[in-house]
Coordinates of C-alpha atoms and ligand atoms in Angstrom, one line a residue:
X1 CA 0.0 0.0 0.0
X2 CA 1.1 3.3 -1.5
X3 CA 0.9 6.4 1.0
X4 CA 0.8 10.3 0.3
X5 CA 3.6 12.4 1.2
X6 CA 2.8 14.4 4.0
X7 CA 1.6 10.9 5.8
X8 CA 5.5 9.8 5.1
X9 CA 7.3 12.5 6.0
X10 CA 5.0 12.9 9.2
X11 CA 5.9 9.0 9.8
X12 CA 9.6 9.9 9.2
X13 CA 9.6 12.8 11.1
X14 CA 8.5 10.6 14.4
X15 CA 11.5 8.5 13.4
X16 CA 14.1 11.2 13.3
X17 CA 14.0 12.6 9.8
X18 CA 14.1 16.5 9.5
X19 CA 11.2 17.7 7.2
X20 CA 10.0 21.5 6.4
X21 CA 7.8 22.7 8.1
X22 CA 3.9 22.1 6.1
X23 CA 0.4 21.7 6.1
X24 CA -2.2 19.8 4.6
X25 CA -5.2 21.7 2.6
X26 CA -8.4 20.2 0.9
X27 CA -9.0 23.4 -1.2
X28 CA -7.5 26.5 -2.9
X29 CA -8.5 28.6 0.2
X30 CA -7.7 26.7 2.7
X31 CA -3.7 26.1 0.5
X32 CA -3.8 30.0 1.6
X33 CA -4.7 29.8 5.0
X34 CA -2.1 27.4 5.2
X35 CA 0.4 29.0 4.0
X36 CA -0.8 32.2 6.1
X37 CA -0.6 30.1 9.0
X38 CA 3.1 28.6 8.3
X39 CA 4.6 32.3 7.8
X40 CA 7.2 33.1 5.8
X41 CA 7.0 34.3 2.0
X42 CA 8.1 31.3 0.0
X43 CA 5.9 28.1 -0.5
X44 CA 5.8 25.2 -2.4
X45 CA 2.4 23.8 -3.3
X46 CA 2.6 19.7 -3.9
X47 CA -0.3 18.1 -5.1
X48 CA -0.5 14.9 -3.2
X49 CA -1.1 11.7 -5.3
X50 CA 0.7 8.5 -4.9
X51 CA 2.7 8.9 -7.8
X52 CA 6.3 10.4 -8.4
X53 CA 7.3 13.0 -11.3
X54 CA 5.2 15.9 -10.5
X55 CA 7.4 18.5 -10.5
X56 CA 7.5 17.6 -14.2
X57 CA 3.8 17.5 -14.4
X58 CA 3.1 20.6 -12.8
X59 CA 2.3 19.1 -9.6
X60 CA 4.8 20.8 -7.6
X61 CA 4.7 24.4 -7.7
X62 CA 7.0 27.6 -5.7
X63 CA 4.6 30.5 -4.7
X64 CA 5.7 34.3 -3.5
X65 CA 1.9 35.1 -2.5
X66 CA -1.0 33.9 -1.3
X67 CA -2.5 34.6 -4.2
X68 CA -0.3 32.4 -5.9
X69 CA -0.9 29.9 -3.9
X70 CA -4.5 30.0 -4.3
X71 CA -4.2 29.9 -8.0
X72 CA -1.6 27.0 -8.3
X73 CA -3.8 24.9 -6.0
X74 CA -7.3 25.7 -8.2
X75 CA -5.3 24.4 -11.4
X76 CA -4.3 21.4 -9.0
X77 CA -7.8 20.6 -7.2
X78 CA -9.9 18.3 -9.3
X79 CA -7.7 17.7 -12.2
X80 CA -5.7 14.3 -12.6
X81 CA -2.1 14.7 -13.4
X82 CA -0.2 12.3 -15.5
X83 CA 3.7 11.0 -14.4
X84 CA 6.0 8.3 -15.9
X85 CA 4.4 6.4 -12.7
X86 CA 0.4 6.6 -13.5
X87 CA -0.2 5.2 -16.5
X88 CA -2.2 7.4 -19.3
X89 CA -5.0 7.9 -16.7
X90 CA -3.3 9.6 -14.3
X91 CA -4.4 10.2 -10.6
X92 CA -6.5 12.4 -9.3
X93 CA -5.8 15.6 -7.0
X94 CA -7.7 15.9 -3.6
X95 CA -5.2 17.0 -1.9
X96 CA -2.4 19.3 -1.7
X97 CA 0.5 20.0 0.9
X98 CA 2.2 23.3 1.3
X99 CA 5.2 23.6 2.8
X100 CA 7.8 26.3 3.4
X101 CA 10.1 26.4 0.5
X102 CA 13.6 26.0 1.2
X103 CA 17.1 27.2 -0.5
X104 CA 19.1 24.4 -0.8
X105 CA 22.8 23.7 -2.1
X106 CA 23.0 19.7 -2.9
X107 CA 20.0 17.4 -3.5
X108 CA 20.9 13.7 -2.6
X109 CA 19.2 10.3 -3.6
X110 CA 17.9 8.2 -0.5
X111 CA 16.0 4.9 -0.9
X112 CA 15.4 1.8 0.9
X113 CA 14.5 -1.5 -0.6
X114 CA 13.6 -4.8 0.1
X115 CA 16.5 -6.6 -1.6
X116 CA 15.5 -9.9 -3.0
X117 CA 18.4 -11.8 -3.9
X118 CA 20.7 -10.6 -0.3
X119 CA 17.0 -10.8 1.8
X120 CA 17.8 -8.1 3.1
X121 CA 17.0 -4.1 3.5
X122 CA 19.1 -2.5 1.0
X123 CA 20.2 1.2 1.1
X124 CA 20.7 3.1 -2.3
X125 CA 21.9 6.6 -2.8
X126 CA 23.1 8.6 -4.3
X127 CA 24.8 12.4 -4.8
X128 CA 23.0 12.9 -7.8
X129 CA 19.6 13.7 -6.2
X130 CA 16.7 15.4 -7.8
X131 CA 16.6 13.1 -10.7
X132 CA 14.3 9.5 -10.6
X133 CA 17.1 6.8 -9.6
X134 CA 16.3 4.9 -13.1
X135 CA 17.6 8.3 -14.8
X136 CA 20.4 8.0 -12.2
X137 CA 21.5 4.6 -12.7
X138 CA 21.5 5.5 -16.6
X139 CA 23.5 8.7 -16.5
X140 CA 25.8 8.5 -13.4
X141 CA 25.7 4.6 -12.1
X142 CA 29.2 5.4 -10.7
X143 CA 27.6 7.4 -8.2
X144 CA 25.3 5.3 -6.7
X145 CA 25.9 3.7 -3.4
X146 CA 24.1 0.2 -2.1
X147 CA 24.3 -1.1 1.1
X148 CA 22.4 -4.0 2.7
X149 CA 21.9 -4.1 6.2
X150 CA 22.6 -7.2 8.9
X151 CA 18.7 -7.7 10.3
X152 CA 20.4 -9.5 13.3
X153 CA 21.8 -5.9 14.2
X154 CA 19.9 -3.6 12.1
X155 CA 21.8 -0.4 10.5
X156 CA 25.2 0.5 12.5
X157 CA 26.5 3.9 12.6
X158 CA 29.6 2.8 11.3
X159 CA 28.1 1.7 7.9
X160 CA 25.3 4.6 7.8
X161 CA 28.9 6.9 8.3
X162 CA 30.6 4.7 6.0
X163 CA 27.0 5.8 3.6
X164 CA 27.8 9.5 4.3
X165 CA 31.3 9.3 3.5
X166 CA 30.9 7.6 0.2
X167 CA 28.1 10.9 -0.4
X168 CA 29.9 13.4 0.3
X169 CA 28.6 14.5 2.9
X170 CA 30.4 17.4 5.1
X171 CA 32.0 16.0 7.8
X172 CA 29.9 18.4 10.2
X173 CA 26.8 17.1 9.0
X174 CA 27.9 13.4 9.0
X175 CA 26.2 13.1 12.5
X176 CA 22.3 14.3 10.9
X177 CA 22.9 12.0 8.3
X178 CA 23.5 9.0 10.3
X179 CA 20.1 10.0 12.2
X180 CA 18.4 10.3 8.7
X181 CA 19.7 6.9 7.8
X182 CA 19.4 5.6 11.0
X183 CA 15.1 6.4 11.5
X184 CA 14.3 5.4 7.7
X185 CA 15.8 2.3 8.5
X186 CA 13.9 2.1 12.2
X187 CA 10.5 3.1 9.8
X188 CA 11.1 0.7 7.4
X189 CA 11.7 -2.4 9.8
X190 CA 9.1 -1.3 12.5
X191 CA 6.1 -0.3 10.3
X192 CA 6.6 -3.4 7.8
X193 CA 7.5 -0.9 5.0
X194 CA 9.0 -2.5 1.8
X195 CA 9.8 0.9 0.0
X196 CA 11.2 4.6 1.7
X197 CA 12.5 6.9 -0.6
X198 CA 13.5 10.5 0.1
X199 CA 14.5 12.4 -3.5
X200 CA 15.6 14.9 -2.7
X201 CA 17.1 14.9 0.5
X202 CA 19.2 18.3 0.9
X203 CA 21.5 20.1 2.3
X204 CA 19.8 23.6 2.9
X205 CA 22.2 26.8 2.4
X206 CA 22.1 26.8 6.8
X207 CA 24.0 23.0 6.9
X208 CA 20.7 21.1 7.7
X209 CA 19.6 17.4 6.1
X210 CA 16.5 17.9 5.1
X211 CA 13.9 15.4 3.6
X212 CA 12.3 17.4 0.7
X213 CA 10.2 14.4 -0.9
X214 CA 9.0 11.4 0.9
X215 CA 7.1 8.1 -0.3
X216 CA 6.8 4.5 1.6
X217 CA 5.5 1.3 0.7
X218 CA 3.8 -0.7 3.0
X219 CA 3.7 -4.6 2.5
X220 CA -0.2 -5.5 2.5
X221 CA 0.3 -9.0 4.1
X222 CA 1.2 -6.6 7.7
X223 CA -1.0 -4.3 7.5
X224 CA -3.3 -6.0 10.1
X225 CA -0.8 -5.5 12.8
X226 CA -0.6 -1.5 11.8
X227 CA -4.0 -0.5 11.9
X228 CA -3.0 3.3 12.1
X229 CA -0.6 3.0 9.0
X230 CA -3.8 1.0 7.4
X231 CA -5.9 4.0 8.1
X232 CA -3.9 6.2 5.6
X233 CA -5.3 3.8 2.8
X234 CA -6.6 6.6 -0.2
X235 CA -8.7 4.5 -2.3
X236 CA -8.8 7.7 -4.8
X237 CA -5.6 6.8 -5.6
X238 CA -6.1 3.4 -6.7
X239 CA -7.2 1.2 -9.1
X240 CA -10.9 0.9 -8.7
X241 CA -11.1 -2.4 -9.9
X242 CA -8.0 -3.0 -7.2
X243 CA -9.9 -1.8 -4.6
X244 CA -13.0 -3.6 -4.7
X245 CA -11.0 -7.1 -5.2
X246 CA -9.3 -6.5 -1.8
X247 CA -12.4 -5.2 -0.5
X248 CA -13.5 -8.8 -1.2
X249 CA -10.1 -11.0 -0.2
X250 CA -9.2 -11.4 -3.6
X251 CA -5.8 -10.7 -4.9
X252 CA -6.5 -9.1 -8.3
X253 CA -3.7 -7.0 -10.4
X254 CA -5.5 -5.1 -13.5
X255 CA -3.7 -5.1 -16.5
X256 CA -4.6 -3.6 -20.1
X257 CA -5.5 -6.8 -22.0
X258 CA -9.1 -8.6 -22.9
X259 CA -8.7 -12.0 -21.6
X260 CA -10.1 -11.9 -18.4
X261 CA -8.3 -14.6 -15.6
X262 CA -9.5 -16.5 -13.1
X263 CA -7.2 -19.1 -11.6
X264 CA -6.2 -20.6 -7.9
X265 CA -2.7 -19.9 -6.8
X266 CA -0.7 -17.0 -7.8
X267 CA 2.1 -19.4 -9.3
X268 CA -0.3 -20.7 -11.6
X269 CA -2.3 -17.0 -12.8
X270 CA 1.3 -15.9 -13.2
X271 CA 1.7 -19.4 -15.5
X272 CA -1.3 -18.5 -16.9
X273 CA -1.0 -14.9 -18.1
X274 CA 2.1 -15.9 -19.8
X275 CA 0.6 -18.4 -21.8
X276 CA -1.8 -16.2 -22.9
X277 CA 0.9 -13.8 -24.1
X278 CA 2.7 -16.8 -25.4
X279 CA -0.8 -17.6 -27.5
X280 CA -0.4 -14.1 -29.0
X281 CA -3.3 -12.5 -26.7
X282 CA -3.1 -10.1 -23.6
X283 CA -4.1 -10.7 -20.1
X284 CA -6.9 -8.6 -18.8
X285 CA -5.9 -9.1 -15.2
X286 CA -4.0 -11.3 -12.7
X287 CA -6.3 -13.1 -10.2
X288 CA -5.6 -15.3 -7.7
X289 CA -8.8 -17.2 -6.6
X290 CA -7.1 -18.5 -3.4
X291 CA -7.8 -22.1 -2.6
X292 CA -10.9 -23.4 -2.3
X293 CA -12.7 -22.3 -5.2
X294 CA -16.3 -22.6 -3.9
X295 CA -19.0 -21.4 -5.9
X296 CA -19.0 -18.2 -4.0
X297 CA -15.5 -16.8 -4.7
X298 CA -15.9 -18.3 -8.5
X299 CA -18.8 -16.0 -8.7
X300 CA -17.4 -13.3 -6.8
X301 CA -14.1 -13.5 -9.2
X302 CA -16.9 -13.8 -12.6
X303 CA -18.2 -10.7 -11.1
X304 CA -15.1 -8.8 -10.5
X305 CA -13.6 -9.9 -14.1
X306 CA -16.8 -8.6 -15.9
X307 CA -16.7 -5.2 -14.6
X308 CA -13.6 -4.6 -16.6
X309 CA -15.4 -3.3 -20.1
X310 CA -12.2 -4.8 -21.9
X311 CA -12.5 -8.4 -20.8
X312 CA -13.7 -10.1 -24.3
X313 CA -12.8 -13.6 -23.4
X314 CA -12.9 -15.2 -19.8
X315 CA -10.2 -18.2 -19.2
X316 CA -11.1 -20.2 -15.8
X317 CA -7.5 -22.3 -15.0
X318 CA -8.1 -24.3 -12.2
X319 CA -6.2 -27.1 -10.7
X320 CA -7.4 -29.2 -7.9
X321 CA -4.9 -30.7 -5.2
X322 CA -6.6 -30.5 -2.1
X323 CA -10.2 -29.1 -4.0
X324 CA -12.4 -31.6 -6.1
X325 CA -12.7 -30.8 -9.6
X326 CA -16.6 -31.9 -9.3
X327 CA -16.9 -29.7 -6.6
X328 CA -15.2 -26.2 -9.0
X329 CA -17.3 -27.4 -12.1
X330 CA -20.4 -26.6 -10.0
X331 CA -19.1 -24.1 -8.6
X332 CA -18.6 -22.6 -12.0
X333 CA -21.5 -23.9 -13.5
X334 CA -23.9 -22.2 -10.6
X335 CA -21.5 -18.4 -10.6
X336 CA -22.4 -18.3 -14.7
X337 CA -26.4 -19.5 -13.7
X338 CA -26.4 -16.7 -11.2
X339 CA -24.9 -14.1 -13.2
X340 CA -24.4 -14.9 -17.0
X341 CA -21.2 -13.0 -18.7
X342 CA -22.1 -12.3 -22.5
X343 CA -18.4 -13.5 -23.4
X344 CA -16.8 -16.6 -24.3
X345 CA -16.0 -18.6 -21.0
X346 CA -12.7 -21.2 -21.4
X347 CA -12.5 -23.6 -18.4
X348 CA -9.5 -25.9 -17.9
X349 CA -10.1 -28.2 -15.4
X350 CA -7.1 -30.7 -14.0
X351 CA -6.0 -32.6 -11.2
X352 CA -9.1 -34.7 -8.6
X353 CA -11.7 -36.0 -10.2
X354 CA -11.3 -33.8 -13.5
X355 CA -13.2 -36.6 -15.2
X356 CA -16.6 -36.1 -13.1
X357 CA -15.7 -32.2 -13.5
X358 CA -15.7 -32.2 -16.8
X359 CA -18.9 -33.8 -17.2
X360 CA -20.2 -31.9 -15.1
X361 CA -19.3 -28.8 -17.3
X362 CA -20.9 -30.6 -20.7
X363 CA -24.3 -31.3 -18.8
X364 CA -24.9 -27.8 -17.6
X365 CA -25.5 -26.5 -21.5
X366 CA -23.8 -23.9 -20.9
X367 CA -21.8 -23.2 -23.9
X368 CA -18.5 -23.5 -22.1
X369 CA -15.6 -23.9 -24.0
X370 CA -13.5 -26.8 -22.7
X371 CA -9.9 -27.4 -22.3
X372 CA -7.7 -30.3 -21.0
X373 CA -4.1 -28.7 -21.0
X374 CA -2.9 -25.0 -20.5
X375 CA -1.3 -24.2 -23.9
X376 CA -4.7 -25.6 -25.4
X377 CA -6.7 -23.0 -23.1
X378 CA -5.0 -20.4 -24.0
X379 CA -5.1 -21.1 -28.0
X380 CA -9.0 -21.3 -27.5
X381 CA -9.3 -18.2 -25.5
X382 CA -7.3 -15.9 -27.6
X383 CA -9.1 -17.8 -30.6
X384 CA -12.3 -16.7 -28.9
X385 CA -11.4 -13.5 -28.3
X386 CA -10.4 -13.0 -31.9
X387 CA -13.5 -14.6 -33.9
X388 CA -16.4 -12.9 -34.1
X389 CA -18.9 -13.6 -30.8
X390 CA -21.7 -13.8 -32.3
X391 CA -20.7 -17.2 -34.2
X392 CA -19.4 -18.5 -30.9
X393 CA -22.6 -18.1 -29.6
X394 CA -22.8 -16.4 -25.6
X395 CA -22.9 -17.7 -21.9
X396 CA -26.9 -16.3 -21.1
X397 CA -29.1 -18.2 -19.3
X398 CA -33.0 -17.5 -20.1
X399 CA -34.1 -15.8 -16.8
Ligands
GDP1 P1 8.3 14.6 -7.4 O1 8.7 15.3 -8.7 O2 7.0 13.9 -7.4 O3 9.4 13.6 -7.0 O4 8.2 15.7 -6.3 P2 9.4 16.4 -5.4 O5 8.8 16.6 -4.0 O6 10.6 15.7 -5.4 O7 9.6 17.8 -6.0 C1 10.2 18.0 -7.3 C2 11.3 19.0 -7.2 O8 10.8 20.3 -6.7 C3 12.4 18.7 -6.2 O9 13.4 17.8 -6.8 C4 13.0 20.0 -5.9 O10 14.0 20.4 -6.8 C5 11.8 21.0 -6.0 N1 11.3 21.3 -4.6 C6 10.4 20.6 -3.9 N2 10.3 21.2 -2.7 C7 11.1 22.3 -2.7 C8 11.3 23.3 -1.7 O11 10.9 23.4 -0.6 N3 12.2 24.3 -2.1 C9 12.8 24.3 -3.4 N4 13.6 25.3 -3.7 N5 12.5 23.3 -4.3 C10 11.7 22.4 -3.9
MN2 MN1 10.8 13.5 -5.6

């Protein structure tokens, strides 16, 4: 789960991390007030989305007045900005933060990841800050420093001095970084983040570390033992197809294609998807159907599926290990009773009792197109999608 920034850097700032002073506003006036409120006479508006690259966008802009400020945010409020990071659709902007601008002299890459291959939280940065780290890593690799850090012992000040050293950082200032590096790492492990990132992180022109940007990542699976990080959730900002599937418990990824997916166990969606693309069609989404596969989440996940106005084709992949594939054949057969889908429905079936599944299928009438391996499931559902519907006849049930 994705967070705004003013909820980061306020989480940050608990941890240590030095942030301008800012404010949150839900309208034009109230960006005034704000700024009235926080004194000075330079602001930055941000428009708060979960997406990076607004400065680019226009979603970051410095202000001299009030009156400023009120016009920047009215151009922000209600209009969706589009980023590198949110697709063509962009997000929308309900919010904006302004914050005291500050002169700085250096801006400096921070980021935290979950590293994979070491298992372990790795540190990146770098001193060419300001830019996105992929533009980094392109342009100026040689700059960029990694870290990982031992869980047993979690981030030493030796290695987060070690980090400041290899930066750049003035040795008067090596102390604040170390506290910087030090709480992002406390934030990370203690809140169950899988992402922090701070670009930029400056040095202002009076010597301070400052974090100008912040973003975290929470992982979902811990969420339950957070409940005031889970709080922050901004379903504005997400996917409303997302959103409604883990509203519902089911894990559900949408993706641009027509071939709608409903499969149990995310090894075998991801198997599926890329058999699809192997077939020459396109995925509509991932879904993961859990285990189980009673008729309830089968019609739960036809429901979910259909609501995407691409899905042309609907490819049901299920394998039974521990499940019956009697018991998912009815299950499917009563989900497309219940709620008919006016696309062509592809049902692979395999594993315990696939025999009486299948039968089960062919006696419902339904005109369900059947499939015994994966490759041959996909070739029917991208051949589905492709040939005209109305030859291949649709899923309705007379009332
Ligand atoms: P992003 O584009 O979504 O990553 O948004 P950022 O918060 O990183 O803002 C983009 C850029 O605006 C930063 O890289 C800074 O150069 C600039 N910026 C942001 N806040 C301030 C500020 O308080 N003072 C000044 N001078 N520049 C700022
Ligand atoms: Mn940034």
């Amino acid at each position: 789960m994705d967070i705004h920034e003013y909820q980061a850097k306020e989480i940050l700032a608990r941890f240590g991390v030095t942030v301008p002073p800012g404010a949150l506003a839900y309208s034009p006036e109230q960006a005034a007030y704000r700024a009235r409120e926080l004194g000075g006479d330079r602001w930055v508006v941000k428009a708060q989305v979960h997406a990076g690259g607004r400065g680019k966008a226009g979603g970051v802009k410095l202000c001299a007045s009030e009156h400023e400020i009120n016009e920047a945010s009215a151009v922000m409020f209600g209009s969706r900005i589009v980023t590198h990071q949110t697709g063509p659709e962009g997000k929308g902007i309900y919010r904006v933060y302004v914050e005291a601008a500050v002169p700085f002299t250096r801006e400096i890459y921070l980021g935290l990841v979950l590293d994979r291959v070491s298992q372990r939280v790795m540190i990146v940065a770098s001193s060419e800050g300001g830019m996105e780290i992929e533009d980094i890593s392109a342009s100026r690799p040689d700059s960029i420093v990694r870290s990982t850090v031992e869980p047993a012992v979690g981030l030493q000040e030796f290695q987060a001095r070690e980090i400041a050293f290899s930066l750049g950082i003035p040795a008067a200032m090596t102390q604040q970084m170390v506290r910087t590096l030090q709480g992002c790492y406390r934030a990370f492990r203690e809140l169950d983040a899988t992402m922090v990132e701070i670009n930029p992180l400056v040095i202002t022109a009076d010597n301070r570390i400052l974090a100008l940007d912040a973003k975290m990542t929470f992982d979902n699976n811990a969420l339950f033992r957070h409940p005031a990080i889970a709080e922050l959730r901004d379903k504005s900002q997400e996917d409303p197809r997302e959103s409604s599937a883990a509203d519902r418990g089911l894990n559900y990824i949408g993706l641009s294609g027509n071939i709608g997916c409903i499969v149990n166990g995310a090894g075998l969606a991801m198997a599926t998807m890329d058999t699809i693309k192997l077939a020459g069609g396109e995925p509509a989404n991932f879904l993961d159907i859990g285990g189980g596969a009673t008729p309830e989440r089968v019609a739960k996940a036809f429901r979910l599926v259909m609501s995407d106005s691409n899905v042309q084709a609907i490819l049901v992949n299920i394998f039974a290990g521990i499940n019956r594939c009697d018991w998912v054949a009815e299950g499917v057969v009563q989900a497309l009773q219940a709620n008919p889908v006016d696309v062509p429905v592809i049902v692979r079936l395999a594993g315990t009792n696939v025999e009486e599944g299948l039968k089960i299928l062919a006696k419902s009438g339904l005109p369900i197109i059947r499939a015994t391996s994966l490759m041959e499931a996909a070739e029917r559902a991208v051949q589905a999608w492709r040939s005209d519907r109305a030859l291949l006849g649709k899923v309705r049930v007379p009332a």
